[in-house]
Each structure stands twice: as C-alpha cells, then as structure tokens.
C-alpha cells in the first residue's frame, strides 16, 4: 500500500478544509438572510471548528522540523567514522553516498575551499569531482551562510534566493551550506534539486542540520589532530632539551674508545645509532608499547655506563605481567631516568636506578627510584610547577641545575594527564642524601590493556 508523504497529506487536508469553509460561509449567509437563527449558530460553530483545524495544520512545520532532526541524528554515527581522517576526496564520496538517501535531493556534492571533492547522484553539472568550485560555492565560502540558488553552479544568478513555489524549467535548484571549523569555512555541502518545489521546509532544515553535523565532526577531528601535533611537538622539544648534552657526551665517549678499545667503540656506535633511530621513530608516533619505552631506556643506560663506568650505574626493572604492552606516550620513562643520572649521581660510588611497573586497581603505576643525592620538598614541588624557570637565588636539586630536570618532568606530567585523563599525575618523593622516587599514576590504564586484549 502506497502511503502519501506528510507534505502531500498536509496539502490535501488544507484543500479539503478550504472547500468546507466556502460551503459553510454560503450556508451562513443563506441562514441569516432567511432568519434561521438556530441554523446560523450551527454553521458558525462549524466555521469555528474549521479555524481550530486550520491552526493544527499550520503547526505541521514543527512536526516537519522534528522529523528532519531525527533523520539528521540517524546518520551522525555513520558519517563520524568517515570524518576521522578529515575532509578528503575518499571520505567525502562515502559521506555523499550515505546522505543522499536521507534527503529528497537529486544529487549531493561536497567541496573543500577550492575543489569539488565528491558528487553522488544523477545531475547534469560540469562541476564533477576534481573541478574548481563554482562561483555560488565560493560566495557561500566567503559569506559563511547557507543559501539557496537557481542554476546552482552557474556564474550568474538571475534569481537568488528564489521564492519557494516558482517553477523555472531548464534550471537545477540547490542549497549550499558552509562547513565551518572554528568559524573558518573549510568546505561546503551542496544539495541539488530538479524543481524549486522540491525544496520545502524539511529539506532546508535537513540541509542546515547536515551542515552543522559535518562541521561539528570536522571540528572534533581538528581538535584531535591539534592535540596530536602538540604532543609530538612536546616530545621534540624534550628531545631538543636533552639530546645535545647526551649527543656530545656520547660522541666523546666513543672517540675515547677508538684507540684503547676499538671493538667497544664499534659496539657503542651501533648501540648509539639504534638508540637514535628508535628515538626518531617514536617521535612520529602518538603511543608506543611500554616494553619499547623500557628497551630504549636500557639503551640509554648502556651508553651512560660506557661514559661513567660499568660499576657506576646499576639498573633493575620489575614489570608486572601483562603491563609491558601498555600503550604509553614515547619519551615517558627515559627522561626520568636521565634526570637521575644527570642530577642524582654522587662523585663516587654506584647509583642504583630501579624501574617498577605495577597495577593499582584499574590504575597502573610506573615508579623510577634512585639512591642518589635527593632534594628537599620545596625543590621537588618546584620541578612540577607550571613555571619551570627557577627564580634567581632559588635552590636547585643537589648535584646540578634543576631547570633541565624541571622541563623534563613537567613535560612528562602534562602528557600523562592528557593521555590518561583527570587524576593521572606525577608524584615526587625525595629526601636529601637518600634518593628520589618519581611515580607516574596512569588512571584506568589497566582497562586499556583489557580492551586491547578483547579486540585481538
């Protein structure tokens, strides 16, 4: 059974009510002329009922808006997965194919700021994917406002915006909606129609809703991308702060072995090249397995042992079973260990460095403990303060300047909170002459291991 659409049913009902109103008006005039008071009153009641019914029909656009909203929400989940990679030609094509059945449009196109990315549907337009944007599209990009068009892709617009109800043969009609990210137009979505009568209030609301939906999802992608770029920039900044010292010291160490122990120099050079290659690879990734971060930390200590002497640094690692595959930001443990070597080592005797990883409920704790020079509470607190620049005359951690240590630890603390959420933090417990323990709390990190295992 074929059911009439809400728009057709509404129009038919309005026509029927109009015809009834004419008949009742004629009956009312006849009743009054003939002095039939009772009949005139009954006819008047009928007219009042028609007025109420007419009001109900006029409220129908609100139902139309509700219907449009539901249809917009239904496609939200499907479009989100295609916009996680940004506004590309491939993603745009998939989105057009998803959205076209949800509208009465003959075709849908998506553009960026210069080019048509995708077109889905049967429509006679020269602006196919890969073509430069038409003038009306550029106007919407500049104005950042939704507009309707006659001859939607033509250079000249003899009627814009058009009045719904006009028929213009030989023209395609359209709605162009800007896609906005932080009040910046990054593209448009274009809905094509064969007749201006096809563009009703429902289609306008749907077009506006789809534009808002895609804009929101693109904004979310942009925020995620900026967060990832920021995280990578922080890693590179941390490397730039630490690596020059390490680089020159390592090269000097290798150079000193070239005459006295060439084999040792060759082995160190290989270890050093592997260390730097892994460092560069890790800086391009958002997360790496904890096992990889710990392996890189061991490489660092191997090189430092060659510099200071094998007996000067004694390291141990204790990792709870299953925690080695935990995804962590790169350059998370090594800076803490490096701080211990640079600032906690005494003039003589070994420095013991112990790295422990264990779960605490759903949280995971990573602790780096040493038995070095230590520091007082004020200095430890300052290392994690928002401003890492120590004021003139302020005390630094025993054994050296605290500026580099503060930059490293603050960077680690910020990334821990960003990746693992509220409650994740870095805690420093230290006592002068006895040593320091830096503990990273990764909130709900254990759940990530469970989820990853379930997805395998």
mmCIF file of C-alpha atoms in Angstrom, residues 6 13 38 57 63 69 71 98 144 219 232 252 257 316 318 336 374 386 396 404 406 444 454:
data_model
loop_
_atom_site.group_PDB
_atom_site.id
_atom_site.type_symbol
_atom_site.label_atom_id
_atom_site.label_comp_id
_atom_site.label_asym_id
_atom_site.label_seq_id
_atom_site.Cartn_x
_atom_site.Cartn_y
_atom_site.Cartn_z
ATOM 1 C CA UNK A 6 3.373 14.196 5.132
ATOM 2 C CA UNK A 13 -6.131 18.361 4.131
ATOM 3 C CA UNK A 38 -30.502 28.124 15.011
ATOM 4 C CA UNK A 57 -2.401 22.195 10.015
ATOM 5 C CA UNK A 63 6.495 18.157 13.143
ATOM 6 C CA UNK A 69 16.121 16.311 13.291
ATOM 7 C CA UNK A 71 16.829 11.893 10.214
ATOM 8 C CA UNK A 98 25.327 7.953 2.919
ATOM 9 C CA UNK A 144 29.803 31.506 5.676
ATOM 10 C CA UNK A 219 35.934 20.413 14.387
ATOM 11 C CA UNK A 232 54.612 15.442 19.109
ATOM 12 C CA UNK A 252 83.306 11.953 23.138
ATOM 13 C CA UNK A 257 87.444 4.126 22.943
ATOM 14 C CA UNK A 316 66.924 -3.004 37.636
ATOM 15 C CA UNK A 318 60.406 -5.080 37.572
ATOM 16 C CA UNK A 336 63.097 10.496 34.434
ATOM 17 C CA UNK A 374 67.946 13.589 46.574
ATOM 18 C CA UNK A 386 53.666 25.414 35.936
ATOM 19 C CA UNK A 396 68.277 23.544 42.619
ATOM 20 C CA UNK A 404 66.506 20.819 32.679
ATOM 21 C CA UNK A 406 62.002 20.659 35.679
ATOM 22 C CA UNK A 444 42.248 3.395 34.262
ATOM 23 C CA UNK A 454 39.494 -8.283 23.839
#
